[in-house]
PDB file of C-alpha atoms and ligand atoms in Angstrom:
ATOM      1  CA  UNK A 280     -45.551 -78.898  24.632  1.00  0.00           C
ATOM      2  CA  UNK A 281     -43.317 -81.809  24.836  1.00  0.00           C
ATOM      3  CA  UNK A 282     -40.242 -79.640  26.182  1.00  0.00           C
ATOM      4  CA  UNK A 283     -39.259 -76.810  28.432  1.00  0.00           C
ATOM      5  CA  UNK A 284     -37.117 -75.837  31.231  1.00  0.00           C
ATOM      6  CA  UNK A 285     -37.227 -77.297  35.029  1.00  0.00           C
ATOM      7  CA  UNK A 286     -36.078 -75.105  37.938  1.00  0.00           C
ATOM      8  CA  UNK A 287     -34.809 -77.457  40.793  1.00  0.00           C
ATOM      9  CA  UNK A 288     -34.269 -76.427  44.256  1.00  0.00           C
ATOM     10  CA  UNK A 289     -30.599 -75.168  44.923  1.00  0.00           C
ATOM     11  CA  UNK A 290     -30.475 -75.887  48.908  1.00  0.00           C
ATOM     12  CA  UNK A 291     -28.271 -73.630  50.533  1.00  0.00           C
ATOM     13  CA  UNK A 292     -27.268 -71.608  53.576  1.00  0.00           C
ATOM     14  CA  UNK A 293     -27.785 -68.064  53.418  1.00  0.00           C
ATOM     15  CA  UNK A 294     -25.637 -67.533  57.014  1.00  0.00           C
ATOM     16  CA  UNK A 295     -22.538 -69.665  55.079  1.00  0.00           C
ATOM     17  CA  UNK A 296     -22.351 -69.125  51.376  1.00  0.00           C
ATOM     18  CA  UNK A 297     -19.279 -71.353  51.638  1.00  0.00           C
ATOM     19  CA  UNK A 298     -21.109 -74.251  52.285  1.00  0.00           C
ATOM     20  CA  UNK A 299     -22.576 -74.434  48.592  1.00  0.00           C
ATOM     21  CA  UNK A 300     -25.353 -75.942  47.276  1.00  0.00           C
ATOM     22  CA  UNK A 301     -27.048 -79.633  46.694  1.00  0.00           C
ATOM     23  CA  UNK A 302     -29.735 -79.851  44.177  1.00  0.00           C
ATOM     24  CA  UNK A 303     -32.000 -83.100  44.799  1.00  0.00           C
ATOM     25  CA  UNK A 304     -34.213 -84.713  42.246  1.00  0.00           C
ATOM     26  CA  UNK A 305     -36.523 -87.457  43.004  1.00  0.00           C
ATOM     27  CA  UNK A 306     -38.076 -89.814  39.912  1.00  0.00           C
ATOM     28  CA  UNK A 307     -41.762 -88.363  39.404  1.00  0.00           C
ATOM     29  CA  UNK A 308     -41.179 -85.094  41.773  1.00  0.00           C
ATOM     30  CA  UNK A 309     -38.969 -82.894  39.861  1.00  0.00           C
ATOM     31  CA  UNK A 310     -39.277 -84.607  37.030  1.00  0.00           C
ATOM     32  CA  UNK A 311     -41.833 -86.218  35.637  1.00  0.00           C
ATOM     33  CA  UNK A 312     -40.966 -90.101  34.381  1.00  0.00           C
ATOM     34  CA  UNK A 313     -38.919 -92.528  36.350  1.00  0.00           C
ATOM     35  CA  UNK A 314     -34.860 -92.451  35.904  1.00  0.00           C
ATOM     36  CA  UNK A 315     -34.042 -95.636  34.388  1.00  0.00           C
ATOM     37  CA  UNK A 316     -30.716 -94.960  32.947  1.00  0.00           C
ATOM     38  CA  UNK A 317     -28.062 -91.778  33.870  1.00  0.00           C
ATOM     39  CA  UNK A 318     -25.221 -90.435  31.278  1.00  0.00           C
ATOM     40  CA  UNK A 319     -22.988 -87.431  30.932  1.00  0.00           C
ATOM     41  CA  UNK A 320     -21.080 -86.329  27.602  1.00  0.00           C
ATOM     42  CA  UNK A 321     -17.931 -84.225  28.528  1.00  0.00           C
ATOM     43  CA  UNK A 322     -14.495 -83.011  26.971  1.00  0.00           C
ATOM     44  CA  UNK A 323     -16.325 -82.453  24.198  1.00  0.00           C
ATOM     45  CA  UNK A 324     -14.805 -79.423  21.669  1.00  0.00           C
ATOM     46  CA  UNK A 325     -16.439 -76.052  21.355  1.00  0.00           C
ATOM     47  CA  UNK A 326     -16.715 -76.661  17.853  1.00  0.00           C
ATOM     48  CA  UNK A 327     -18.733 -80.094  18.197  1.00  0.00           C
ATOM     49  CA  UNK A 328     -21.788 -80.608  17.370  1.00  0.00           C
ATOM     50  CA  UNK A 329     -23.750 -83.461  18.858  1.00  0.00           C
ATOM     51  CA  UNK A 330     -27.347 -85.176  19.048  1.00  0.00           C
ATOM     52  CA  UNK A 331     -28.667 -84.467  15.277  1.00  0.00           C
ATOM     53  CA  UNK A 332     -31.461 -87.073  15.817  1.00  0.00           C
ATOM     54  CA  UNK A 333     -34.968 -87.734  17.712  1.00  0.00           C
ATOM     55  CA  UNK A 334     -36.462 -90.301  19.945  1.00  0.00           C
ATOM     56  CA  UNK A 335     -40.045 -92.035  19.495  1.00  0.00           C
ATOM     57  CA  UNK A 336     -40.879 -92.518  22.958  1.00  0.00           C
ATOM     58  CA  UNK A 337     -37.731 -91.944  25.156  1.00  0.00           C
ATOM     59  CA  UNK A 338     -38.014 -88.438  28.003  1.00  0.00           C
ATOM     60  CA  UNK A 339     -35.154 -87.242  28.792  1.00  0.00           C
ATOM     61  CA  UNK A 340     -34.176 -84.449  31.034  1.00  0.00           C
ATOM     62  CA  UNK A 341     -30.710 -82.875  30.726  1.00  0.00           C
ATOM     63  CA  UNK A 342     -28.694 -80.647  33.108  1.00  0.00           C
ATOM     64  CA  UNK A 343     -25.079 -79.033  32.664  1.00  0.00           C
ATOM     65  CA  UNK A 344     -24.185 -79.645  36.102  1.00  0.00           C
ATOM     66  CA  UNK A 345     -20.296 -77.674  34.687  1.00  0.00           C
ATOM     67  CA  UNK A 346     -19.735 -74.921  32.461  1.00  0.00           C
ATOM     68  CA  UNK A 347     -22.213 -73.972  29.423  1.00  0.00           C
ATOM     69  CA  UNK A 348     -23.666 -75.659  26.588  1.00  0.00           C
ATOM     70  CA  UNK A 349     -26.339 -74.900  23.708  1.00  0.00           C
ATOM     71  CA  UNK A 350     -29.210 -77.095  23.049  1.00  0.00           C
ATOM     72  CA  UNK A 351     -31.928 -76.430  20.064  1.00  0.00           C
ATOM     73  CA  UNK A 352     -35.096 -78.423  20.466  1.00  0.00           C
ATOM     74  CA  UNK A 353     -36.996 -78.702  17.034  1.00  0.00           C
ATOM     75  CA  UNK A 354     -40.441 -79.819  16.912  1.00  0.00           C
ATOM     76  CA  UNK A 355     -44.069 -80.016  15.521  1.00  0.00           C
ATOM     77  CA  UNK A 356     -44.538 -76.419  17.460  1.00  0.00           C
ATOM     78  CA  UNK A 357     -41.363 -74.844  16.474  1.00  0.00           C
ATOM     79  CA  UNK A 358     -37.618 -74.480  17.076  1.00  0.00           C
ATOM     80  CA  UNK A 359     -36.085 -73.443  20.407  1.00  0.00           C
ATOM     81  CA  UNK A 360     -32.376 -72.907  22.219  1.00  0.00           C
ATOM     82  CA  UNK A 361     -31.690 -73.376  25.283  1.00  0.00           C
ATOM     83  CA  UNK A 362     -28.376 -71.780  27.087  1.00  0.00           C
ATOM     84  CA  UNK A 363     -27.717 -74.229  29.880  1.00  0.00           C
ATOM     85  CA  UNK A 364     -25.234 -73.275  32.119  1.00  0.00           C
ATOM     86  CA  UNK A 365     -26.931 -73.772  35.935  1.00  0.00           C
ATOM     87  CA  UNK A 366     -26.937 -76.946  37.613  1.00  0.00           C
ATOM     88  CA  UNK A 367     -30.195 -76.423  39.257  1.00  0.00           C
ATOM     89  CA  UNK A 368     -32.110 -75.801  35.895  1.00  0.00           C
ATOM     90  CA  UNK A 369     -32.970 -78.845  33.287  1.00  0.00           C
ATOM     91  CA  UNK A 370     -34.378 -79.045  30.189  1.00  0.00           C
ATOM     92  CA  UNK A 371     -37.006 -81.936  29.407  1.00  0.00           C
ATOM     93  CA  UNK A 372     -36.834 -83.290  26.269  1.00  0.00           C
ATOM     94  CA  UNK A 373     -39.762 -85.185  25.458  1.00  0.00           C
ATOM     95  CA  UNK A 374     -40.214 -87.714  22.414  1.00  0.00           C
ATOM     96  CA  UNK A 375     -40.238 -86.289  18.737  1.00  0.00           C
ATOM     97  CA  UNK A 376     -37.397 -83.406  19.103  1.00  0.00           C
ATOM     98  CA  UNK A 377     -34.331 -83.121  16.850  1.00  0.00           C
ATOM     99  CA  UNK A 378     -31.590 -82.160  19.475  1.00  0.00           C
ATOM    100  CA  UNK A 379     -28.221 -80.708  18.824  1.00  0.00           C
ATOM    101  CA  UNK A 380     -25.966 -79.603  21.586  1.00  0.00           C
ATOM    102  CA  UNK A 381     -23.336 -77.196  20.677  1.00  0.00           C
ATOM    103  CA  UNK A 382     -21.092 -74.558  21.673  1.00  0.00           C
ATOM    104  CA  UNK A 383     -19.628 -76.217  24.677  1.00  0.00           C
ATOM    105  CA  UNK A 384     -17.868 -74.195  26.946  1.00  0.00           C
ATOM    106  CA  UNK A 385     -15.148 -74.449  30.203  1.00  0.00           C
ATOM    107  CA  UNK A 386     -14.687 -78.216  30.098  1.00  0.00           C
ATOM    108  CA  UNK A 387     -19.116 -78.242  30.261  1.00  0.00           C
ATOM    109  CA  UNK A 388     -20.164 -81.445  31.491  1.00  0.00           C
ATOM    110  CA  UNK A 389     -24.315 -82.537  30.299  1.00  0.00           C
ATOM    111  CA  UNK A 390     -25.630 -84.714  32.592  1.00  0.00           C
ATOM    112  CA  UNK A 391     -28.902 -86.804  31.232  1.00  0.00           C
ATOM    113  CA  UNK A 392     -31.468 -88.193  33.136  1.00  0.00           C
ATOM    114  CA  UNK A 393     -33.617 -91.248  30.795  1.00  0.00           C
ATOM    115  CA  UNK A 394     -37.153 -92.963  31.324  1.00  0.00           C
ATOM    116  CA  UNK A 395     -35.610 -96.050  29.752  1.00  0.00           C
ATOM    117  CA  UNK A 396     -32.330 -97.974  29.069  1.00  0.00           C
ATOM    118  CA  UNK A 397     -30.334 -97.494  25.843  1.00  0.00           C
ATOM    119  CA  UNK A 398     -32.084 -99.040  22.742  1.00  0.00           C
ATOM    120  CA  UNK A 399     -30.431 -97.914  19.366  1.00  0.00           C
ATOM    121  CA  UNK A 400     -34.412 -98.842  18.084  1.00  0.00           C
ATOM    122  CA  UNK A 401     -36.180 -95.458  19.303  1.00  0.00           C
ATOM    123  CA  UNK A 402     -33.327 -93.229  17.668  1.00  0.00           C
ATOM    124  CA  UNK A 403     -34.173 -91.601  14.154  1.00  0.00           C
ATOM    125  CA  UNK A 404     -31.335 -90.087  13.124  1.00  0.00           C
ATOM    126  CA  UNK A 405     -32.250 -88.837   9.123  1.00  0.00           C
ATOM    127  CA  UNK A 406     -33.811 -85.392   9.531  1.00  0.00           C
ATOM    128  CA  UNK A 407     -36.226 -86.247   6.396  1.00  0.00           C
ATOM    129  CA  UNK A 408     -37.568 -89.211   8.376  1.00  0.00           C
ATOM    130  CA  UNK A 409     -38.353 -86.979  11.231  1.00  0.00           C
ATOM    131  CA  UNK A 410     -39.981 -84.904   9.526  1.00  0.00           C
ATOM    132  CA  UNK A 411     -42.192 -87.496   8.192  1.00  0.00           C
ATOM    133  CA  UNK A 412     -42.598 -89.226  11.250  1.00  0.00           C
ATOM    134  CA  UNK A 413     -43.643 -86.158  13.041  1.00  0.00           C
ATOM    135  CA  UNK A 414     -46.059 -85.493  10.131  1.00  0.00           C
ATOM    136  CA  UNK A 415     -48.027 -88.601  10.803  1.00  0.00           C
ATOM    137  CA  UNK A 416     -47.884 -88.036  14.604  1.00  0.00           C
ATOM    138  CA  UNK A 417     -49.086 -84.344  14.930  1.00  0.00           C
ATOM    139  CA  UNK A 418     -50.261 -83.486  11.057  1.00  0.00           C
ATOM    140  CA  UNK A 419     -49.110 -81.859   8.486  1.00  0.00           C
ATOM    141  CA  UNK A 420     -48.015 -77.798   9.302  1.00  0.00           C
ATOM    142  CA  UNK A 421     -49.826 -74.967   8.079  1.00  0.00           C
TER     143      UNK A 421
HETATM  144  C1  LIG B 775     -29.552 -87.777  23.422  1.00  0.00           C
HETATM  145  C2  LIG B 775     -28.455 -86.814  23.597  1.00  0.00           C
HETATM  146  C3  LIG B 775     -28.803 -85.673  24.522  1.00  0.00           C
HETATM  147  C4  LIG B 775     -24.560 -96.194  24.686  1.00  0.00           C
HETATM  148  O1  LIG B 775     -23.935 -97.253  24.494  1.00  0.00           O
HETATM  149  N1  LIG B 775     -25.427 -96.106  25.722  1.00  0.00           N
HETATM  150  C5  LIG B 775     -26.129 -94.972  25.993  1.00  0.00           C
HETATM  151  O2  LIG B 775     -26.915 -94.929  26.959  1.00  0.00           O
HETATM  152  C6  LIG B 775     -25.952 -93.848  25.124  1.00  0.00           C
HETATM  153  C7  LIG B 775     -26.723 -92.570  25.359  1.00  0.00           C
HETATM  154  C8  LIG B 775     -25.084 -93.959  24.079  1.00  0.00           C
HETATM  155  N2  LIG B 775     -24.392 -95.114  23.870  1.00  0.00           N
HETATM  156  C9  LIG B 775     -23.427 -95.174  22.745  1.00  0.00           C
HETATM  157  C10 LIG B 775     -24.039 -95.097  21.376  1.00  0.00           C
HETATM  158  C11 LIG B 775     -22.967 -94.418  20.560  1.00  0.00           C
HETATM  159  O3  LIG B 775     -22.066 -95.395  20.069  1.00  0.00           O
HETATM  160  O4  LIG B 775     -22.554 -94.052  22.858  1.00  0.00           O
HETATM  161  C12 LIG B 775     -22.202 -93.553  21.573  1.00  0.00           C
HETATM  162  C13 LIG B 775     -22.509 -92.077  21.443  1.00  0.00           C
HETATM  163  O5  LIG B 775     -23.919 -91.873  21.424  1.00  0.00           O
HETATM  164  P1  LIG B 775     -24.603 -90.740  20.522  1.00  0.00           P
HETATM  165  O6  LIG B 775     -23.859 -90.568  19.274  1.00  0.00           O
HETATM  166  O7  LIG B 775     -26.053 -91.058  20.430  1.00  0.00           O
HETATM  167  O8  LIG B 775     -24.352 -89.439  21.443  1.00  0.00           O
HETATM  168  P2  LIG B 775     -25.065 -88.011  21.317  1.00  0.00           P
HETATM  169  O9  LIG B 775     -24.328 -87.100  22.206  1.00  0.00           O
HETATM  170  O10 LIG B 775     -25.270 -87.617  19.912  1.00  0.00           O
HETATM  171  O11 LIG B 775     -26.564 -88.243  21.923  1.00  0.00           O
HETATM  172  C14 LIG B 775     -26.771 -88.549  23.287  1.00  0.00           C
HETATM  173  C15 LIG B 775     -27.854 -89.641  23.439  1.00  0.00           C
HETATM  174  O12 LIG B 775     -27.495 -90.780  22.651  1.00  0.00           O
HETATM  175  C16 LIG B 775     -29.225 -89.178  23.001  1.00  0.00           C
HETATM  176  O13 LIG B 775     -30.211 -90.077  23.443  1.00  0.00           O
HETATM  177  O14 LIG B 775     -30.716 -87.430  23.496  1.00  0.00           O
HETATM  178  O15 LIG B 775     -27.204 -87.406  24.014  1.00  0.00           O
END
Protein backbone atom coordinates (compact mmCIF):
# COMPACT_ATOMS: atom_id res chain seq x y z
CA UNK A 1 0.00 0.00 0.00
CA UNK A 2 1.27 3.36 -0.78
CA UNK A 3 -0.32 4.97 2.51
CA UNK A 4 -1.01 4.42 6.15
CA UNK A 5 -0.52 5.76 9.52
CA UNK A 6 3.02 6.30 11.45
CA UNK A 7 3.13 6.18 15.27
CA UNK A 8 6.14 8.37 16.46
CA UNK A 9 7.60 8.28 19.80
CA UNK A 10 5.94 10.86 22.27
CA UNK A 11 9.04 11.24 24.85
CA UNK A 12 7.88 12.04 28.11
CA UNK A 13 8.24 11.88 31.88
CA UNK A 14 5.99 9.72 33.63
CA UNK A 15 7.30 11.27 37.34
CA UNK A 16 6.33 15.05 35.71
CA UNK A 17 3.43 15.03 33.34
CA UNK A 18 4.00 18.79 33.28
CA UNK A 19 6.97 18.57 31.46
CA UNK A 20 5.13 17.45 28.12
CA UNK A 21 6.20 15.78 25.34
CA UNK A 22 8.83 16.10 22.20
CA UNK A 23 8.22 13.90 19.29
CA UNK A 24 11.55 13.48 17.11
CA UNK A 25 11.67 12.38 13.54
CA UNK A 26 14.78 11.67 11.73
CA UNK A 27 14.80 11.51 7.55
CA UNK A 28 14.79 7.59 6.77
CA UNK A 29 14.03 6.47 10.61
CA UNK A 30 10.53 7.38 11.21
CA UNK A 31 9.87 8.00 8.02
CA UNK A 32 10.88 6.57 5.19
CA UNK A 33 12.29 9.23 2.30
CA UNK A 34 14.49 12.16 3.05
CA UNK A 35 12.73 15.68 4.13
CA UNK A 36 13.52 17.97 1.44
CA UNK A 37 10.96 20.58 1.88
CA UNK A 38 8.56 21.35 5.30
CA UNK A 39 4.96 23.23 5.11
CA UNK A 40 1.98 23.74 7.35
CA UNK A 41 -1.64 24.94 6.16
CA UNK A 42 -3.49 26.66 9.13
CA UNK A 43 -6.53 29.11 9.83
CA UNK A 44 -8.11 27.30 7.48
CA UNK A 45 -12.32 27.21 7.87
CA UNK A 46 -14.18 24.16 9.03
CA UNK A 47 -16.03 24.28 5.99
CA UNK A 48 -12.84 24.17 3.58
CA UNK A 49 -12.00 21.76 1.63
CA UNK A 50 -8.45 21.40 0.43
CA UNK A 51 -5.94 19.08 -1.64
CA UNK A 52 -8.48 17.66 -4.47
CA UNK A 53 -5.43 16.46 -6.52
CA UNK A 54 -2.51 13.67 -6.68
CA UNK A 55 1.19 13.56 -7.01
CA UNK A 56 3.27 11.28 -9.56
CA UNK A 57 6.20 10.71 -7.55
CA UNK A 58 6.20 13.14 -4.52
CA UNK A 59 5.90 11.14 -0.48
CA UNK A 60 4.65 13.05 1.77
CA UNK A 61 3.98 12.51 5.38
CA UNK A 62 1.53 14.78 7.23
CA UNK A 63 0.97 15.42 10.97
CA UNK A 64 -1.65 17.81 12.79
CA UNK A 65 0.75 18.82 15.29
CA UNK A 66 -2.85 21.30 16.69
CA UNK A 67 -6.34 20.50 16.82
CA UNK A 68 -8.14 17.94 14.28
CA UNK A 69 -8.42 17.54 10.71
CA UNK A 70 -9.92 14.89 8.11
CA UNK A 71 -7.92 13.46 5.38
CA UNK A 72 -9.41 10.82 2.63
CA UNK A 73 -6.73 9.00 0.71
CA UNK A 74 -8.19 7.54 -2.64
CA UNK A 75 -6.34 5.07 -4.54
CA UNK A 76 -5.88 2.02 -6.91
CA UNK A 77 -6.78 -0.17 -3.55
CA UNK A 78 -9.58 1.87 -2.30
CA UNK A 79 -10.72 4.96 -0.38
CA UNK A 80 -9.70 5.73 3.21
CA UNK A 81 -10.13 8.68 6.12
CA UNK A 82 -8.01 9.44 8.36
CA UNK A 83 -9.00 11.53 11.74
CA UNK A 84 -5.75 13.24 12.61
CA UNK A 85 -5.74 14.90 15.67
CA UNK A 86 -2.27 13.58 17.64
CA UNK A 87 0.94 15.08 17.05
CA UNK A 88 2.83 11.94 17.47
CA UNK A 89 0.84 10.03 14.69
CA UNK A 90 1.39 10.81 10.70
CA UNK A 91 -0.07 9.73 7.81
CA UNK A 92 2.22 8.85 4.67
CA UNK A 93 0.95 9.72 1.61
CA UNK A 94 2.67 8.09 -1.07
CA UNK A 95 2.45 8.98 -4.95
CA UNK A 96 -0.94 8.34 -6.86
CA UNK A 97 -3.58 9.43 -3.96
CA UNK A 98 -6.34 12.02 -4.44
CA UNK A 99 -6.16 13.90 -1.01
CA UNK A 100 -8.72 16.16 0.49
CA UNK A 101 -8.38 17.54 3.94
CA UNK A 102 -11.49 18.69 5.54
CA UNK A 103 -13.33 19.36 8.57
CA UNK A 104 -10.74 21.38 10.33
CA UNK A 105 -11.16 21.90 13.78
CA UNK A 106 -9.75 24.33 16.97
CA UNK A 107 -7.51 26.56 14.86
CA UNK A 108 -5.85 22.70 13.48
CA UNK A 109 -2.56 23.30 12.18
CA UNK A 110 -1.20 20.22 9.26
CA UNK A 111 2.23 20.08 9.26
CA UNK A 112 3.82 18.26 5.94
CA UNK A 113 6.90 16.65 5.68
CA UNK A 114 8.09 16.29 1.45
CA UNK A 115 10.80 14.02 -0.34
CA UNK A 116 11.23 16.89 -2.77
CA UNK A 117 10.90 20.71 -3.29
CA UNK A 118 7.73 22.29 -4.73
CA UNK A 119 7.28 21.57 -8.52
CA UNK A 120 3.70 22.54 -9.82
CA UNK A 121 4.83 19.53 -12.65
CA UNK A 122 4.04 16.32 -10.38
CA UNK A 123 0.50 17.77 -9.34
CA UNK A 124 -2.63 16.31 -11.29
CA UNK A 125 -5.30 18.08 -10.23
CA UNK A 126 -8.48 16.76 -12.78
CA UNK A 127 -9.93 13.72 -11.01
CA UNK A 128 -10.63 12.08 -14.65
CA UNK A 129 -6.89 12.30 -15.34
CA UNK A 130 -6.17 10.48 -12.20
CA UNK A 131 -8.11 8.09 -12.81
CA UNK A 132 -6.53 7.43 -16.05
CA UNK A 133 -3.21 7.85 -14.92
CA UNK A 134 -3.66 5.42 -12.16
CA UNK A 135 -5.21 3.04 -14.75
CA UNK A 136 -2.03 2.81 -16.72
CA UNK A 137 0.09 2.58 -13.52
CA UNK A 138 -1.69 -0.26 -11.55
CA UNK A 139 -4.44 -1.63 -14.32
CA UNK A 140 -7.63 -1.35 -14.90
CA UNK A 141 -10.13 -2.38 -11.58
CA UNK A 142 -12.18 -5.31 -11.46
C1 LIG B 1 -0.54 18.32 -0.64
C2 LIG B 1 -1.44 18.81 0.42
C3 LIG B 1 -1.45 17.93 1.65
C4 LIG B 1 4.10 26.73 -2.89
O1 LIG B 1 4.44 27.80 -3.44
N1 LIG B 1 5.03 25.91 -2.36
C5 LIG B 1 4.71 24.74 -1.74
O2 LIG B 1 5.61 24.01 -1.26
C6 LIG B 1 3.33 24.37 -1.68
C7 LIG B 1 2.92 23.07 -1.02
C8 LIG B 1 2.40 25.20 -2.22
N2 LIG B 1 2.78 26.37 -2.81
C9 LIG B 1 1.73 27.27 -3.36
C10 LIG B 1 0.98 26.73 -4.54
C11 LIG B 1 -0.39 27.35 -4.39
O3 LIG B 1 -0.39 28.62 -5.01
O4 LIG B 1 0.77 27.49 -2.33
C12 LIG B 1 -0.54 27.58 -2.88
C13 LIG B 1 -1.49 26.60 -2.22
O5 LIG B 1 -1.15 25.27 -2.59
P1 LIG B 1 -2.26 24.14 -2.84
O6 LIG B 1 -3.47 24.73 -3.42
O7 LIG B 1 -1.61 23.03 -3.58
O8 LIG B 1 -2.58 23.71 -1.32
P2 LIG B 1 -3.36 22.40 -0.83
O9 LIG B 1 -3.62 22.59 0.61
O10 LIG B 1 -4.49 22.06 -1.71
O11 LIG B 1 -2.28 21.19 -1.02
C14 LIG B 1 -1.09 21.13 -0.25
C15 LIG B 1 0.10 20.71 -1.13
O12 LIG B 1 0.20 21.59 -2.26
C16 LIG B 1 -0.02 19.29 -1.65
O13 LIG B 1 1.21 18.85 -2.18
O14 LIG B 1 -0.32 17.13 -0.78
O15 LIG B 1 -1.20 20.18 0.81
Amino acid sequence: YNSGLLKFRKIGSPSKPEWGFLTPIESMQEIPFDVKRIYYIYGVDENEVRGKHSHKSLHQVLICVHGKVDVRLENFYGNETYTLNDPSVGLYVGPDNWREMSNFQNDAVLLVLASEKYDPNDYIRDYDEFIEHNQKRYGVKK
